[in-house]
Coordinates of C-alpha atoms in Angstrom, one line a residue:
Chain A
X30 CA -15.9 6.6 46.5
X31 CA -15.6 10.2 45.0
X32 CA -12.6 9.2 42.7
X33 CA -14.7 6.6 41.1
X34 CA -17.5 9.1 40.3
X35 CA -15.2 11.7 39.1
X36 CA -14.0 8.3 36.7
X37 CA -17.1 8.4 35.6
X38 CA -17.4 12.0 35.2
X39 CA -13.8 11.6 33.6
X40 CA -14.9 8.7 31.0
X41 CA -18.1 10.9 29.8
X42 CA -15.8 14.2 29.1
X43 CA -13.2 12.1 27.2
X44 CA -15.7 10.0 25.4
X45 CA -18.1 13.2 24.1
X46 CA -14.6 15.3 23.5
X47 CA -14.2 12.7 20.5
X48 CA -9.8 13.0 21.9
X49 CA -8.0 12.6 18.6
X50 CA -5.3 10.0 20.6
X51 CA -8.0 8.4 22.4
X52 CA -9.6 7.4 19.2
X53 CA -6.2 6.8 17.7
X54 CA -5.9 4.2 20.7
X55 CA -9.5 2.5 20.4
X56 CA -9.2 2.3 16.2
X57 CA -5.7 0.2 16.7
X58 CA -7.2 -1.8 19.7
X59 CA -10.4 -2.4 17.6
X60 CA -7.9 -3.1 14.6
X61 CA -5.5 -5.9 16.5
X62 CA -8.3 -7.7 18.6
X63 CA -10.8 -8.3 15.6
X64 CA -8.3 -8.9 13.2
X65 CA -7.1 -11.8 15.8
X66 CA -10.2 -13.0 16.2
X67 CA -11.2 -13.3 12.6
X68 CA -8.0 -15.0 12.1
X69 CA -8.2 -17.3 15.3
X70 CA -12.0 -18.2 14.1
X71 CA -11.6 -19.2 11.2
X72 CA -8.5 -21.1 11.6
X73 CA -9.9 -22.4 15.1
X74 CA -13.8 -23.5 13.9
X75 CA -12.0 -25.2 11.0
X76 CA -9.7 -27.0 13.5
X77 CA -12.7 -27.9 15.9
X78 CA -15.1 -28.9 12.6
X79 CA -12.1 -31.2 11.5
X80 CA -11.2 -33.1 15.1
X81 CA -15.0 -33.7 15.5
X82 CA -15.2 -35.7 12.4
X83 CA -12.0 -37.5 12.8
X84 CA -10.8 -40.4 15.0
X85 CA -7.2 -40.4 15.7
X86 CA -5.2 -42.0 18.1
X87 CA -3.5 -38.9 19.7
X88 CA -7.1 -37.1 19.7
X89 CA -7.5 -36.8 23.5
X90 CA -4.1 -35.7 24.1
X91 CA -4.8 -33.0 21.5
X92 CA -7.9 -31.8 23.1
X93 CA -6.1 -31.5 26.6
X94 CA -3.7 -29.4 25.0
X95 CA -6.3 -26.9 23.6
X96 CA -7.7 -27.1 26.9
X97 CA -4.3 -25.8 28.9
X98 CA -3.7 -23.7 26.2
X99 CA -7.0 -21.5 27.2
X100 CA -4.8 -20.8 30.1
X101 CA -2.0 -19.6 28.7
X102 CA -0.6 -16.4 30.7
X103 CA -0.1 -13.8 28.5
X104 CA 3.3 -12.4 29.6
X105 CA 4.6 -15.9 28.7
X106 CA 2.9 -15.9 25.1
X107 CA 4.2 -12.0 24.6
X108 CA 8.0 -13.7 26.0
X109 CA 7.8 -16.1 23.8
X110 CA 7.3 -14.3 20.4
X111 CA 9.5 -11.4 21.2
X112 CA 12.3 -14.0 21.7
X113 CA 10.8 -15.2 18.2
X114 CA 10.3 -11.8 16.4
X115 CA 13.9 -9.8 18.0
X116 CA 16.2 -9.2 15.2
X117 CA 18.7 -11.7 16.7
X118 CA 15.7 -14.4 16.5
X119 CA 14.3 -17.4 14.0
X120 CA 11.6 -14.9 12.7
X121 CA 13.9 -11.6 13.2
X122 CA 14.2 -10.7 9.6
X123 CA 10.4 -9.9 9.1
X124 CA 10.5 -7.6 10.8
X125 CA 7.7 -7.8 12.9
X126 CA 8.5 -6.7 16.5
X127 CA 6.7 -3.6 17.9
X128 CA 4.6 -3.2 15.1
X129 CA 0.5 -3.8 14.9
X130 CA 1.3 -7.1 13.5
X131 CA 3.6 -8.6 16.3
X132 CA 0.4 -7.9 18.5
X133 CA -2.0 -9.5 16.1
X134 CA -0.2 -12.7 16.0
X135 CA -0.1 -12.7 20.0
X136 CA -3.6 -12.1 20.2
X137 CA -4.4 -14.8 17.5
X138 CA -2.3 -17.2 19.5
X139 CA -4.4 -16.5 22.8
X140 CA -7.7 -16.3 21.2
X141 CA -7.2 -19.5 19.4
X142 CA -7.3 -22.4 22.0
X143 CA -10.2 -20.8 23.3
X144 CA -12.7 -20.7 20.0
X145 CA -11.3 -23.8 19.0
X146 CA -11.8 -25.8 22.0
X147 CA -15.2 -24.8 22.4
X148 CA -16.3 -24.6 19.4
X149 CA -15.5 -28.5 19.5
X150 CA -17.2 -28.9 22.7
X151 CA -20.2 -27.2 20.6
X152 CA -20.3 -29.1 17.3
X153 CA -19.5 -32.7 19.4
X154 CA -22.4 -32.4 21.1
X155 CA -24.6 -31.8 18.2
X156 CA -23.0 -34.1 15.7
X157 CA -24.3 -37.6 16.7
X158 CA -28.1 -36.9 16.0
X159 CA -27.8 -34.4 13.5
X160 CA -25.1 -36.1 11.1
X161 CA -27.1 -38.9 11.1
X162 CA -30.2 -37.7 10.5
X163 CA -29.0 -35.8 7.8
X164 CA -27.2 -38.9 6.5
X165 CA -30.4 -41.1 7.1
X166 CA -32.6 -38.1 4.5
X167 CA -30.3 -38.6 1.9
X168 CA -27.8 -35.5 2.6
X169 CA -24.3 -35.7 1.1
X170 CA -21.4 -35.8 3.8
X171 CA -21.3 -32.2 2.8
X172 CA -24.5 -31.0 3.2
X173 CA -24.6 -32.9 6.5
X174 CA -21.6 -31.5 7.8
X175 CA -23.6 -27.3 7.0
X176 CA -26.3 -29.1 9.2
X177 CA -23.8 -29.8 12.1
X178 CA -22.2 -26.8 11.9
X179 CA -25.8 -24.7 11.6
X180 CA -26.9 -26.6 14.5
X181 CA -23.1 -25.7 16.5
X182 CA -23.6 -22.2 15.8
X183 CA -24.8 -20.9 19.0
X184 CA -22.1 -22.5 20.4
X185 CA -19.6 -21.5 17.9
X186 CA -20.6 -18.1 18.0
X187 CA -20.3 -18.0 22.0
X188 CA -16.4 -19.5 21.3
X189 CA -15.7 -16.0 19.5
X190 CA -17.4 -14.0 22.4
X191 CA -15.3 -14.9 24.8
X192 CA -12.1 -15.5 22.8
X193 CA -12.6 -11.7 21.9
X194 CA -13.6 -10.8 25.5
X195 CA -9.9 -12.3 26.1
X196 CA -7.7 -10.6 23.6
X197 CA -9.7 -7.4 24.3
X198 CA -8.7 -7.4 28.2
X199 CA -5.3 -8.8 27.4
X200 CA -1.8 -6.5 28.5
X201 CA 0.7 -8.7 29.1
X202 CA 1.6 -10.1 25.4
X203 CA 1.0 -6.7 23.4
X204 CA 2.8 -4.9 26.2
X205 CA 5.8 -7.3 25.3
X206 CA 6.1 -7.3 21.3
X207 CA 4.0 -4.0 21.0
X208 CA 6.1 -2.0 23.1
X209 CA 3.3 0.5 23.8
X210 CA 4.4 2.7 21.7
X211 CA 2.8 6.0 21.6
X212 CA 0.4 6.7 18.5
X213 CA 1.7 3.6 17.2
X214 CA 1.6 0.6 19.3
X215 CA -0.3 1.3 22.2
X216 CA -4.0 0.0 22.8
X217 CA -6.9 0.6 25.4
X218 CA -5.1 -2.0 27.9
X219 CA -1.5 -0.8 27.9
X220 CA -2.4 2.9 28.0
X221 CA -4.8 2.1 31.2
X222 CA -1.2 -0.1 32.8
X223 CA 0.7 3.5 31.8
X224 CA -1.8 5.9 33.4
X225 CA -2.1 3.7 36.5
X226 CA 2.4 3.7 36.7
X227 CA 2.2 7.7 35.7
X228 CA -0.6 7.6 39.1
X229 CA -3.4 8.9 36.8
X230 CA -5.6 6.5 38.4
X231 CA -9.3 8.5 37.8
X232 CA -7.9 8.4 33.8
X233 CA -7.3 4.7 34.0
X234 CA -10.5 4.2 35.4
X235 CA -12.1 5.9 32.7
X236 CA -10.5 4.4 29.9
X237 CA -11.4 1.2 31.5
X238 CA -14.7 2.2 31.6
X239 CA -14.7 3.1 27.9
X240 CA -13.1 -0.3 27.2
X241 CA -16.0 -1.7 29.0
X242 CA -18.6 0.0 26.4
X243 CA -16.9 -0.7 23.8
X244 CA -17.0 -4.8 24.3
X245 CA -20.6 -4.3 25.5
X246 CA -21.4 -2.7 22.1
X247 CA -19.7 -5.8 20.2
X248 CA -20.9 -8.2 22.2
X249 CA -24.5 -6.8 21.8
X250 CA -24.2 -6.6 17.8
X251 CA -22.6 -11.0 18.5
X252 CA -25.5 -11.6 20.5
X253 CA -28.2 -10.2 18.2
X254 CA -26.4 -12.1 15.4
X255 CA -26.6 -15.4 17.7
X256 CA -30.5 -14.6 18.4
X257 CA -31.6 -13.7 14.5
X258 CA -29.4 -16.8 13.3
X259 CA -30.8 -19.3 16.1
X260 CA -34.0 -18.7 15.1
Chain B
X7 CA -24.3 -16.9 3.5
X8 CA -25.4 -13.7 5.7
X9 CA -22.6 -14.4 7.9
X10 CA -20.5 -14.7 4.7
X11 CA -21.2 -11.6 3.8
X12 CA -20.7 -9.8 7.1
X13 CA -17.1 -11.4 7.3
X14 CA -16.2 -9.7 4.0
X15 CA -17.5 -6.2 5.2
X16 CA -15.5 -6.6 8.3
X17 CA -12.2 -7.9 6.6
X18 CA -12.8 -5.0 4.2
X19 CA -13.5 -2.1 6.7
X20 CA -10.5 -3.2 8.8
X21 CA -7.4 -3.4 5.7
X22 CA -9.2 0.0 5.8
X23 CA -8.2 1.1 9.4
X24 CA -4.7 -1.1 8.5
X25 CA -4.0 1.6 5.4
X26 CA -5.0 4.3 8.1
X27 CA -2.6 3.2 10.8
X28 CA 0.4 2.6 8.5
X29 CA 3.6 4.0 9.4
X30 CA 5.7 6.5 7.0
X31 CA 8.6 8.7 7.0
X32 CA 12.1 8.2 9.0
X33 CA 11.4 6.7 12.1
X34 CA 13.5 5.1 15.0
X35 CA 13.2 3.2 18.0
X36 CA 14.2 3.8 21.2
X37 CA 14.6 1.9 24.0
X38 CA 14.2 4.1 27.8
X39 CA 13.3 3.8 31.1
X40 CA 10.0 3.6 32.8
X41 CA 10.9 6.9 34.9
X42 CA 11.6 8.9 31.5
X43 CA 8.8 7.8 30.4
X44 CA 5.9 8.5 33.5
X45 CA 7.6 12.0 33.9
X46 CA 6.0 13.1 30.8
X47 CA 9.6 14.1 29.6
X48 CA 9.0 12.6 25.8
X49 CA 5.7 13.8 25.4
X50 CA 7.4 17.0 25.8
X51 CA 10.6 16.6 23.6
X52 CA 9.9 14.2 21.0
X53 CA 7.9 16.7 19.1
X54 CA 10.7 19.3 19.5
X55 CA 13.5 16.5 17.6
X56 CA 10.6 15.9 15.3
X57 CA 10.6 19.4 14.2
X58 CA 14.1 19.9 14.4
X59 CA 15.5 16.7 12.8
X60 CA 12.9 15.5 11.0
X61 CA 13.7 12.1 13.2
X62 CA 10.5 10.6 14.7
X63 CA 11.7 8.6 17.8
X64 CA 9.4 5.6 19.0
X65 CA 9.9 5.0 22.4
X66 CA 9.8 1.6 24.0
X67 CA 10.0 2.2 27.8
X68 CA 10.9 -0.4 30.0
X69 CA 13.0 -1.3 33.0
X70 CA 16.8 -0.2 32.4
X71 CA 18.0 -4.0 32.3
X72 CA 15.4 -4.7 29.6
X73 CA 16.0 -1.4 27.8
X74 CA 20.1 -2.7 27.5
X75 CA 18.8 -6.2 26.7
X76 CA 16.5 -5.3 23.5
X77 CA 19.4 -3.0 22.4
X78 CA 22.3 -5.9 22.6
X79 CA 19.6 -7.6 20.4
X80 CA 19.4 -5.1 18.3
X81 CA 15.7 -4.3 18.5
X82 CA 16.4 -0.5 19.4
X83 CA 18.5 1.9 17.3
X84 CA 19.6 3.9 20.2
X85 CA 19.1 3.7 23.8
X86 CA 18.4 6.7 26.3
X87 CA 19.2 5.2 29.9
X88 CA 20.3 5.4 33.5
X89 CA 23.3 3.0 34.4
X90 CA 26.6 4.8 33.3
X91 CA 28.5 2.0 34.5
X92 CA 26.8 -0.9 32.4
X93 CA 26.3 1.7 29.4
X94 CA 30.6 2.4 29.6
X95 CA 31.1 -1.1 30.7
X96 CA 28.5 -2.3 27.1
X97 CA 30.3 0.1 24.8
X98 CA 34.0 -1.1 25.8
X99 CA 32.4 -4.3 24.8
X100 CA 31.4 -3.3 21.5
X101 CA 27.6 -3.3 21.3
X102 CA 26.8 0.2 21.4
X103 CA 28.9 3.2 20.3
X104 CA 29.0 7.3 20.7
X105 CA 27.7 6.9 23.9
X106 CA 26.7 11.0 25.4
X107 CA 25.8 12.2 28.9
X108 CA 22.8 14.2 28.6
X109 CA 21.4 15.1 31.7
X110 CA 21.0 14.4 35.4
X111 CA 18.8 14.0 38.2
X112 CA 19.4 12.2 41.9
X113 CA 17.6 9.9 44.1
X114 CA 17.1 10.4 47.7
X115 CA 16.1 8.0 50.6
X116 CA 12.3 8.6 51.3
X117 CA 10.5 7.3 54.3
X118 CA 7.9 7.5 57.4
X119 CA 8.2 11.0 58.5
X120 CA 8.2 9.6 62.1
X121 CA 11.8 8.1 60.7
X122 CA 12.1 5.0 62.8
X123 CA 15.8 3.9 61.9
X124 CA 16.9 7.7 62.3
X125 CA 18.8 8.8 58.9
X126 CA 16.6 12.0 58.7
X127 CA 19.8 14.4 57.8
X128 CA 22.2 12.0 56.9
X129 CA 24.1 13.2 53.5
X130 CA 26.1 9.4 53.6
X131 CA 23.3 6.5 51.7
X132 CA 25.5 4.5 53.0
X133 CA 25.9 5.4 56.5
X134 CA 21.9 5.9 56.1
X135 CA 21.6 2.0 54.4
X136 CA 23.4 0.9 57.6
X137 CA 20.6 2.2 60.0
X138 CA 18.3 0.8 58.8
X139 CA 19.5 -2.6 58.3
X140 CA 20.7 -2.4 62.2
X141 CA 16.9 -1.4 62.8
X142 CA 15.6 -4.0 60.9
X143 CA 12.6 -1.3 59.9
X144 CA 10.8 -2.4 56.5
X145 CA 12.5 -1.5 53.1
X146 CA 11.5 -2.2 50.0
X147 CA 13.3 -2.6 46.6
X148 CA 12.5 -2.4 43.1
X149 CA 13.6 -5.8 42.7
X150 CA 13.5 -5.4 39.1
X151 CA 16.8 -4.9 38.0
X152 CA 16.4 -1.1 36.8
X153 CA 18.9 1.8 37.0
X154 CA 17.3 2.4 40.3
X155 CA 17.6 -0.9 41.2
X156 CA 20.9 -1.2 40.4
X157 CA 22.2 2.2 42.3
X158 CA 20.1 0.7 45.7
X159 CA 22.2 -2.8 45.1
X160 CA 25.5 -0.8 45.0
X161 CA 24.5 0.9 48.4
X162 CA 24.1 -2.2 49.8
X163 CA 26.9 -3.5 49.0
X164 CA 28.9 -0.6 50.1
X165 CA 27.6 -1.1 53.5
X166 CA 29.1 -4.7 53.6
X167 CA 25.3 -6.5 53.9
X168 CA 23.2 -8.6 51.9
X169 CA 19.8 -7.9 52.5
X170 CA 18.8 -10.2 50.0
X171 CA 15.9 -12.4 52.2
X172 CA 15.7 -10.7 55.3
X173 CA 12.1 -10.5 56.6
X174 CA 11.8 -6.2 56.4
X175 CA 13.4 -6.2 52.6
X176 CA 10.4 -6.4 50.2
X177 CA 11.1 -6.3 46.7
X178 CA 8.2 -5.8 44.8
X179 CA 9.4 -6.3 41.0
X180 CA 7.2 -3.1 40.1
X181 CA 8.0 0.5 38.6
X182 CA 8.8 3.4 41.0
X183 CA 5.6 4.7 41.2
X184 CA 4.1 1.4 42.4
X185 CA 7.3 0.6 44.5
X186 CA 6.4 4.3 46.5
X187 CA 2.9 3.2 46.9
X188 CA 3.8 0.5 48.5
X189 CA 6.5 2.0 50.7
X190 CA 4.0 4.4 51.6
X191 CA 1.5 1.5 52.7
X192 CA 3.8 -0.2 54.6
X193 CA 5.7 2.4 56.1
X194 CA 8.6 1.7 54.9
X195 CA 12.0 3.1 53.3
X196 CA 12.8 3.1 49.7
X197 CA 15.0 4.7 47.7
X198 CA 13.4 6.8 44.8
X199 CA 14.2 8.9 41.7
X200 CA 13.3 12.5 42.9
X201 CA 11.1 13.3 39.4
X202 CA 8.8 10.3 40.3
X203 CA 8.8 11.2 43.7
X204 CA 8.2 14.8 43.3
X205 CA 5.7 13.6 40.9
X206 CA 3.8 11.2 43.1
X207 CA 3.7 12.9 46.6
X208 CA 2.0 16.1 45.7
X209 CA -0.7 13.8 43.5
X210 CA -1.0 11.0 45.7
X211 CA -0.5 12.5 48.8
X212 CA 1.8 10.2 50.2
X213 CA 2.7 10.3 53.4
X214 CA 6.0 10.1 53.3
X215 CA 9.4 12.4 53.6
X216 CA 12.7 12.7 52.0
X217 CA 15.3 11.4 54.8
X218 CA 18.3 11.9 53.1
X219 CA 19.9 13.2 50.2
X220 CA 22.7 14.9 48.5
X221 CA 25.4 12.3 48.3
X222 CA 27.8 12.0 45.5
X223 CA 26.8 8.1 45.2
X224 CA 22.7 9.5 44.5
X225 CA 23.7 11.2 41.2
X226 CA 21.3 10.1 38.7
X227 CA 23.4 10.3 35.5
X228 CA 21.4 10.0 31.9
X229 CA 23.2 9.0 29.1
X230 CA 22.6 8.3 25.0
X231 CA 24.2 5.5 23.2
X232 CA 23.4 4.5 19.6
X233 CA 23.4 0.8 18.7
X234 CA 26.7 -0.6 16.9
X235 CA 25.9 -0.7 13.5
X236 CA 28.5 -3.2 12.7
X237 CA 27.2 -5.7 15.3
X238 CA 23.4 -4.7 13.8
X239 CA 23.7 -3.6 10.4
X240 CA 19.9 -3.5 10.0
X241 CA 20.2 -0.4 12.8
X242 CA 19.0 3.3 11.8
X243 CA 22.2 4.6 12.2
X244 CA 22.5 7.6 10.9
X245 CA 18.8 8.9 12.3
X246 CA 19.9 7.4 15.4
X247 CA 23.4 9.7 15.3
X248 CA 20.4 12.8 14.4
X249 CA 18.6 12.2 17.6
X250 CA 22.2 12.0 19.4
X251 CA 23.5 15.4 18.2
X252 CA 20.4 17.1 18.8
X253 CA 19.4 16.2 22.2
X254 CA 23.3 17.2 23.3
X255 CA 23.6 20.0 21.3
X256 CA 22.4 23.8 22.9
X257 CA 19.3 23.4 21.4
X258 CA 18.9 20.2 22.7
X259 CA 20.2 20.5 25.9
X260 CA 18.2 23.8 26.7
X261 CA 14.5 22.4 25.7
X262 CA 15.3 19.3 28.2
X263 CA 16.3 21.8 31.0
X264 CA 12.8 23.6 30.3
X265 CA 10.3 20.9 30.8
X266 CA 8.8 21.1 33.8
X267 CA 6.3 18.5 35.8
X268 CA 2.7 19.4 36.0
X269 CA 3.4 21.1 39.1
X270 CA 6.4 23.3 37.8
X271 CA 9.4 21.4 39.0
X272 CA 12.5 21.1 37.0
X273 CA 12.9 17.2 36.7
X274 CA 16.4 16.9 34.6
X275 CA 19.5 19.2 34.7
X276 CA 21.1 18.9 31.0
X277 CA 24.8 18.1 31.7
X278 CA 26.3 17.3 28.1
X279 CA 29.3 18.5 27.8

């Protein structure tokens, strides 16, 4: 019980210390997580918009694959790109392994599944009603199509919560085509895996802990954004 | 369009950060081990070749069979690892080159202090492997394939047995300081780096002893290799060779046999010749 309070002890120190290396390691985890999610929304939500709109025959087999691929297990995704990105590999000559950007395109990869199968889920059940009525007042397919997705956007907006509340938490794929390398690749997650191999244990707490504020604070500023908007 | 407009602020702010975080100057990779690495050794040198060479060395630390994999793939420029036989055995096959001792440290055979299977004073790992195999008392292994996984399997098979599957032989697949906890847990026998485990007991309190140690076969031998730039020609070569000359030069060699462990042990011997 007293190590976790000094944790907490620990996690106030470092956080009102301002720690040039901590804040190194929350800018780049900031950095790779939202620029994933930006990318993995806005791809995704135009994926969800377009299968809601569409009939196709191979539409449910899609939609189970965006459903497994919520699951996928890190490790495997981070595997699978740094057999993708290593020099002796199809994408090799861009260079990309153990950089920022090799963990951005992990991160996209896992967030995207998630926003864009439920931000389907959201805009499906809206669309009947909605499109129609819009239709039936003399909206263009266009302006009916805003309407859906106005109407969607609690939903949507809860797809990019928790597709962010994933890549944030994630180790296993930035660990892999990162490399947690110091004051270059290594975020919140893999420096918390380090400190709890180095034994550090009240330290990896604390970072945790930080972690923890940090997607409370972001979450907070989404929420807010979903209450003014819903209005 | 509100939400428009915040997307553009966010995109803008962030190539911001992107600009901020950029790499410059000369800069290599190198691919080490897990027990480099949790020592605190490269926090320590990596400023000292910066300042000396000009070189800034990014180190990717993983198990020593990963750290040999990215390199034969060419993802490293030079390796700093723990398995002279593979590294000799890797360079006679052509994928690395100017391969260096640098330094030196052992393991030794760590266990309950009440010492079930009896080794406590044994200076044969061999003799000691045997004992507890005919005990039958809980071991565990890396399991991982790292340098210190590899050194345990060669005990093993010096003692004629294959462990692999018997009921007391865990392997955990973790790091050493993991692989200790759990040995510690289950009262068990592993066989450890003496850094980590210098590192670990007087932090963690383990309860746990050295057994036995000080045989030929428990050297710990570091070496450096540099990637073959004619099987990689994208490699940093020539930085990679800078790193290679300074750590076994004097300079080199005396700043590694000065870093100590938070608690003022000397972790690595320097031993280039």
């Amino acid at each position: 019980m007293n190590e976790i309070l000094l944790s907490f002890e620990k996690a106030f120190y470092l956080i009102i210390s301002l720690d040039r290396d901590l804040m190194g390691i929350i800018s780049l985890s900031l950095y790779v997580s939202i620029t994933a999610i930006i990318i993995a929304s806005f791809t995704g939500i135009v994926l969800a918009y377009a299968l809601s709109f569409r009939e196709f025959p191979a539409k449910g087999f899609l939609l189970n694959v965006l459903n497994t691929f919520m699951g996928l297990p890190p490790v495997v995704v981070g595997l699978f790109l740094y057999l993708m990105l290593s020099s002796r590999g199809p994408a090799g000559f861009m260079g990309l392994l153990y950089t920022p950007s090799a963990m951005i395109v992990a991160q996209t990869i896992l967030a995207f599944p998630i926003i864009a199968a439920m931000s389907y889920s959201s805009i499906a059940s809206v669309r009947p009603n909605i499109k129609l009525a819009a239709l039936g007042l003399g909206c263009t397919d266009i302006q009916a199509s805003v309407a859906v997705l106005k109407d969607a956007r609690y939903g949507i907006i809860s797809s990019v919560m928790a597709g962010l509340g994933r890549v944030m938490a994630e180790v296993g794929a930035v660990l892999i085509v990162g490399g947690n390398i110091a004051g270059y690749t290594r975020v919140m997650t893999t420096t918390i895996a380090l400190e709890y191999d180095k034994g550090n244990f009240d330290l990896a707490i604390a970072l945790g802990i930080i972690l923890l504020l940090i997607c409370l604070g972001i979450n907070s500023a989404l929420y807010m954004f979903q209450r003014r908007t819903y209005r | 369009m509100r939400l428009f407009r915040n997307v553009i602020w966010l995109v803008v702010m962030l190539s911001m950060l992107s600009v901020s975080t950029a790499a410059a100057g000369t800069r290599i990779r190198c691919a080490s081990t897990t027990s480099t690495q949790n020592s605190g050794l490269f926090e320590y040198l990596l400023p000292i070749v910066e300042r000396e060479t000009g070189v800034k060395v990014d180190v990717v630390a993983v198990g020593t069979g990963a750290a040999l994999e990215i390199g034969k793939r060419g993802d490293a420029d030079v390796l700093f690892v723990h398995a002279k036989d593979d590294e000799l055995r890797l360079v006679e096959e052509g994928w690395f080159v100017n391969r260096h001792d640098v330094m030196y440290n052992d393991f030794v055979i760590v266990g309950p202090p009440g010492d079930p299977a009896d080794i406590k004073g044994l200076t044969s790992a061999v003799e000691a492997f045997r004992k507890i195999n005919s005990m039958k008392t809980s071991f565990v292994s890396r399991g991982d394939n790292s340098g210190t996984n590899r050194k345990e399997l060669k005990i093993w098979e010096e003692t004629g047995v294959n462990p692999k599957g018997d009921k007391w032989y865990l392997e955990v697949g973790q790091g050493m300081g993991k692989t200790l906890r759990i040995a510690d847990e289950k009262r068990a026998y592993t066989l450890t780096d003496r850094g980590t485990w210098l590192a670990l007991k007087e932090r963690e309190k383990l309860d746990m002893k050295i057994l036995a140690e000080g045989d030929i076969m428990l050297f710990n031998q570091y070496g450096v290799m540099a990637v073959n730039p004619k099987r990689q020609p994208h490699v940093k070569y020539a930085e990679a060779m800078k790193f290679i000359n300074f750590l076994i030069s004097e300079k080199g060699q005396k700043a590694i046999g000065g870093f100590r462990d938070s608690h003022g042990n000397q972790l690595f011997h320097p031993d280039a010749e």
